[in-house]
PDB file of C-alpha atoms and ligand atoms in Angstrom:
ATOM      1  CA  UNK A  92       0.000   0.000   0.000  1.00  0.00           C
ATOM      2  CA  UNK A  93       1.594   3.160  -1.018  1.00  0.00           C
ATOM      3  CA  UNK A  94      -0.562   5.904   0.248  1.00  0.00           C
ATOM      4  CA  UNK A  95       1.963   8.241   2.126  1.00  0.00           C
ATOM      5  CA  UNK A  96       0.162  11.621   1.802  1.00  0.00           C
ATOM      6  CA  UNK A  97      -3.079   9.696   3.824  1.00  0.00           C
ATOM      7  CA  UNK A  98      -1.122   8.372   6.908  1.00  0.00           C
ATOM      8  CA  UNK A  99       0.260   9.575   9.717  1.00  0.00           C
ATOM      9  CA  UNK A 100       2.484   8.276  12.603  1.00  0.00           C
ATOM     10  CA  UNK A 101       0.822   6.041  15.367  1.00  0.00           C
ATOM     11  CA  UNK A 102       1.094   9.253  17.737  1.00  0.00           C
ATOM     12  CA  UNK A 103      -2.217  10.123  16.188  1.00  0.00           C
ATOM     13  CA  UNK A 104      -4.373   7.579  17.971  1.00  0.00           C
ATOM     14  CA  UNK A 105      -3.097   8.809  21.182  1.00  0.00           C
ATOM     15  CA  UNK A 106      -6.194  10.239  22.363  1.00  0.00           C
ATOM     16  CA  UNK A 107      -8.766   7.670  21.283  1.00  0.00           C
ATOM     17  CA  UNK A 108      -6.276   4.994  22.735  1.00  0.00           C
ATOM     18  CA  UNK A 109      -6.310   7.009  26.499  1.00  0.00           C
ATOM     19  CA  UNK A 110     -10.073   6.297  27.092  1.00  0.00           C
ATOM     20  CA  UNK A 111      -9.598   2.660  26.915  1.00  0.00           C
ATOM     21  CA  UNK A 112      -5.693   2.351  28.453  1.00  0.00           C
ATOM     22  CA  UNK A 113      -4.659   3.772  31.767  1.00  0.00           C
ATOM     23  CA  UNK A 114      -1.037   3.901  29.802  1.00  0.00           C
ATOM     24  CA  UNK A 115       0.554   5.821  27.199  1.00  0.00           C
ATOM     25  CA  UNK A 116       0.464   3.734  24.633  1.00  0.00           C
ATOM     26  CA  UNK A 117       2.100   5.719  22.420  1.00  0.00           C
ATOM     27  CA  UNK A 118       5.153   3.988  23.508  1.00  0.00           C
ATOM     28  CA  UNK A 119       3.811   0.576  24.015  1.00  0.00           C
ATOM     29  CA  UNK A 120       5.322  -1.901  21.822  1.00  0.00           C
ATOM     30  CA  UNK A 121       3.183  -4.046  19.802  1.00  0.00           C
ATOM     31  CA  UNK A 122       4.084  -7.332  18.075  1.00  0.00           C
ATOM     32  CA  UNK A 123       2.710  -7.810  14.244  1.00  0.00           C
ATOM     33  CA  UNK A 124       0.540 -10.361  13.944  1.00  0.00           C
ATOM     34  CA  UNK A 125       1.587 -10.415  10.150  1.00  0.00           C
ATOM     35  CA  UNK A 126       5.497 -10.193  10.284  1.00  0.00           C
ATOM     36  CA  UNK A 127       6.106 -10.631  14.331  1.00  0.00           C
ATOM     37  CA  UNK A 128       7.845  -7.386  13.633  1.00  0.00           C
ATOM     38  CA  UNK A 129       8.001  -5.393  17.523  1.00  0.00           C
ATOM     39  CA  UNK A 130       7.708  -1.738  17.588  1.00  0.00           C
ATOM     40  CA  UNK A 131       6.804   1.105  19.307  1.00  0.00           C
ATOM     41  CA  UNK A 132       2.910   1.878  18.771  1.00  0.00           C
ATOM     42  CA  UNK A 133       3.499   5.458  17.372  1.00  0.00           C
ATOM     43  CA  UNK A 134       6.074   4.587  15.114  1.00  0.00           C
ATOM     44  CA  UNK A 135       3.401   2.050  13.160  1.00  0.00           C
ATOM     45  CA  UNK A 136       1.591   4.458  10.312  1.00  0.00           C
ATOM     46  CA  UNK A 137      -2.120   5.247  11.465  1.00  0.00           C
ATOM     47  CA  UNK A 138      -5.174   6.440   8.890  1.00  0.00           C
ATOM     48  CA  UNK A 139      -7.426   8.444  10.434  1.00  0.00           C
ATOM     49  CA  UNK A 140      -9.220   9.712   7.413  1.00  0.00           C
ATOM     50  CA  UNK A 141     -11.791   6.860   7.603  1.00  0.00           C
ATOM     51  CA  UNK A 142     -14.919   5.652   9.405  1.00  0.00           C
ATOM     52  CA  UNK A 143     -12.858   4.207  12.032  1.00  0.00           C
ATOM     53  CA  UNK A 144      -8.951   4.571  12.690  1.00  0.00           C
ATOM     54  CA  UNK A 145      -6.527   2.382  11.601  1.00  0.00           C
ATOM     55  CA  UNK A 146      -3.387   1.553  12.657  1.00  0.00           C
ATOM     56  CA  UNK A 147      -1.024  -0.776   9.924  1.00  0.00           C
ATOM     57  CA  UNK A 148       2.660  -2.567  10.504  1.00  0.00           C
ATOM     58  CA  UNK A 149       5.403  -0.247   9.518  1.00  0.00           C
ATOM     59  CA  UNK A 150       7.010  -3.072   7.830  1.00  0.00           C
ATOM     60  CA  UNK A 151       4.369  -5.424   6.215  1.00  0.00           C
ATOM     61  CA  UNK A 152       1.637  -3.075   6.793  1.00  0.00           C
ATOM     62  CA  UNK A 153      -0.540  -5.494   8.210  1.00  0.00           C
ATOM     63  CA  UNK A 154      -3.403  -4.201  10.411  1.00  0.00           C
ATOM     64  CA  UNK A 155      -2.708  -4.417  13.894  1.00  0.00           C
ATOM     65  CA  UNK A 156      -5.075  -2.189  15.277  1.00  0.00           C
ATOM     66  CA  UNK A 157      -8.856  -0.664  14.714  1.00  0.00           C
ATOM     67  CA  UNK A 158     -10.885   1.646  16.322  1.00  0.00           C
ATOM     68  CA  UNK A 159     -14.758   2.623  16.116  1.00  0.00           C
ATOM     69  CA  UNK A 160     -16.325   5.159  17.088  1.00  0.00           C
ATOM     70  CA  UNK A 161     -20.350   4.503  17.254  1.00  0.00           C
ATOM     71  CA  UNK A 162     -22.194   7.093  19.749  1.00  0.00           C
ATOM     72  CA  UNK A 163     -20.983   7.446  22.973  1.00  0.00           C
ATOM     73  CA  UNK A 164     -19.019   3.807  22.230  1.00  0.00           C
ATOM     74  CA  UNK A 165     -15.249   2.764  21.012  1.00  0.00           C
ATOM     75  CA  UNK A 166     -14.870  -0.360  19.955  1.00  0.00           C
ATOM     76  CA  UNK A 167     -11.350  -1.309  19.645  1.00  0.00           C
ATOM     77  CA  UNK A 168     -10.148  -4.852  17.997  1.00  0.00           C
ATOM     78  CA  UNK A 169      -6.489  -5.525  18.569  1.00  0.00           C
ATOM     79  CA  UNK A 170      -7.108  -9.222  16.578  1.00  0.00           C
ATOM     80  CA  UNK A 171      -4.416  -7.968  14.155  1.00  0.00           C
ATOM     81  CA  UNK A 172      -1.254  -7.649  16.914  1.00  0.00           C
ATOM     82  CA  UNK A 173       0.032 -10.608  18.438  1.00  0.00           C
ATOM     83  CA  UNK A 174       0.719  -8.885  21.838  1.00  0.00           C
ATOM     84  CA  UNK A 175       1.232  -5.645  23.301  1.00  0.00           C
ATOM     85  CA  UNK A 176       3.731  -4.558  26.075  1.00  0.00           C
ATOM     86  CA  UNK A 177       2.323  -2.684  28.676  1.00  0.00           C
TER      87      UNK A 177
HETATM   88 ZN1   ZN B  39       4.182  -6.580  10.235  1.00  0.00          ZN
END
C-alpha cells in the first residue's frame, strides 16, 4: 500500500487509545501479527481519514489495530497484533 500523503504516525491515535488504556500507549510496543515485527505503537503508520482509525505494521503493513467510534461507544479490535507490552 503506497498511500503516504493519507497516513500519519501512530502518535495520532493517542487520544482515542487514552479512554480505553490507563497507559501511554504511544510507547507501548506491539508485536505484528503479520510479520512478528516489535515496535513502538506510534512509530506504526495510522489512517485516520476513515470511518474508524486504523493503525497498519510499519514493515508489512498489516493491520494491527482498529478503532470505532459509534455514539458514545469505542470499539477497539487488537485481533491484528500478536501482543502488546504494557
Ligand atoms: Zn508486520
Amino acid at each position: 500500500m503506497d498511500d503516504v500523503a493519507t497516513r500519519v504516525d501512530g502518535n495520532a491515535l493517542a487520544g482515542e487509545l487514552s479512554e480505553v488504556f490507563s497507559h501511554e500507549m504511544t510507547v507501548a510496543r506491539v508485536a505484528c501479527g503479520g510479520c512478528g515485527a516489535v515496535e513502538q505503537l506510534g512509530a506504526d503508520h495510522a489512517y485516520i481519514q476513515a470511518p474508524g482509525m486504523v493503525l497498519r505494521c510499519c514493515h508489512c503493513d498489516h493491520v494491527l489495530l482498529v478503532m470505532v467510534r459509534a455514539g458514545d461507544r469505542l470499539r477497539v479490535s487488537l485481533a491484528g497484533s500478536r501482543w502488546i507490552d504494557l
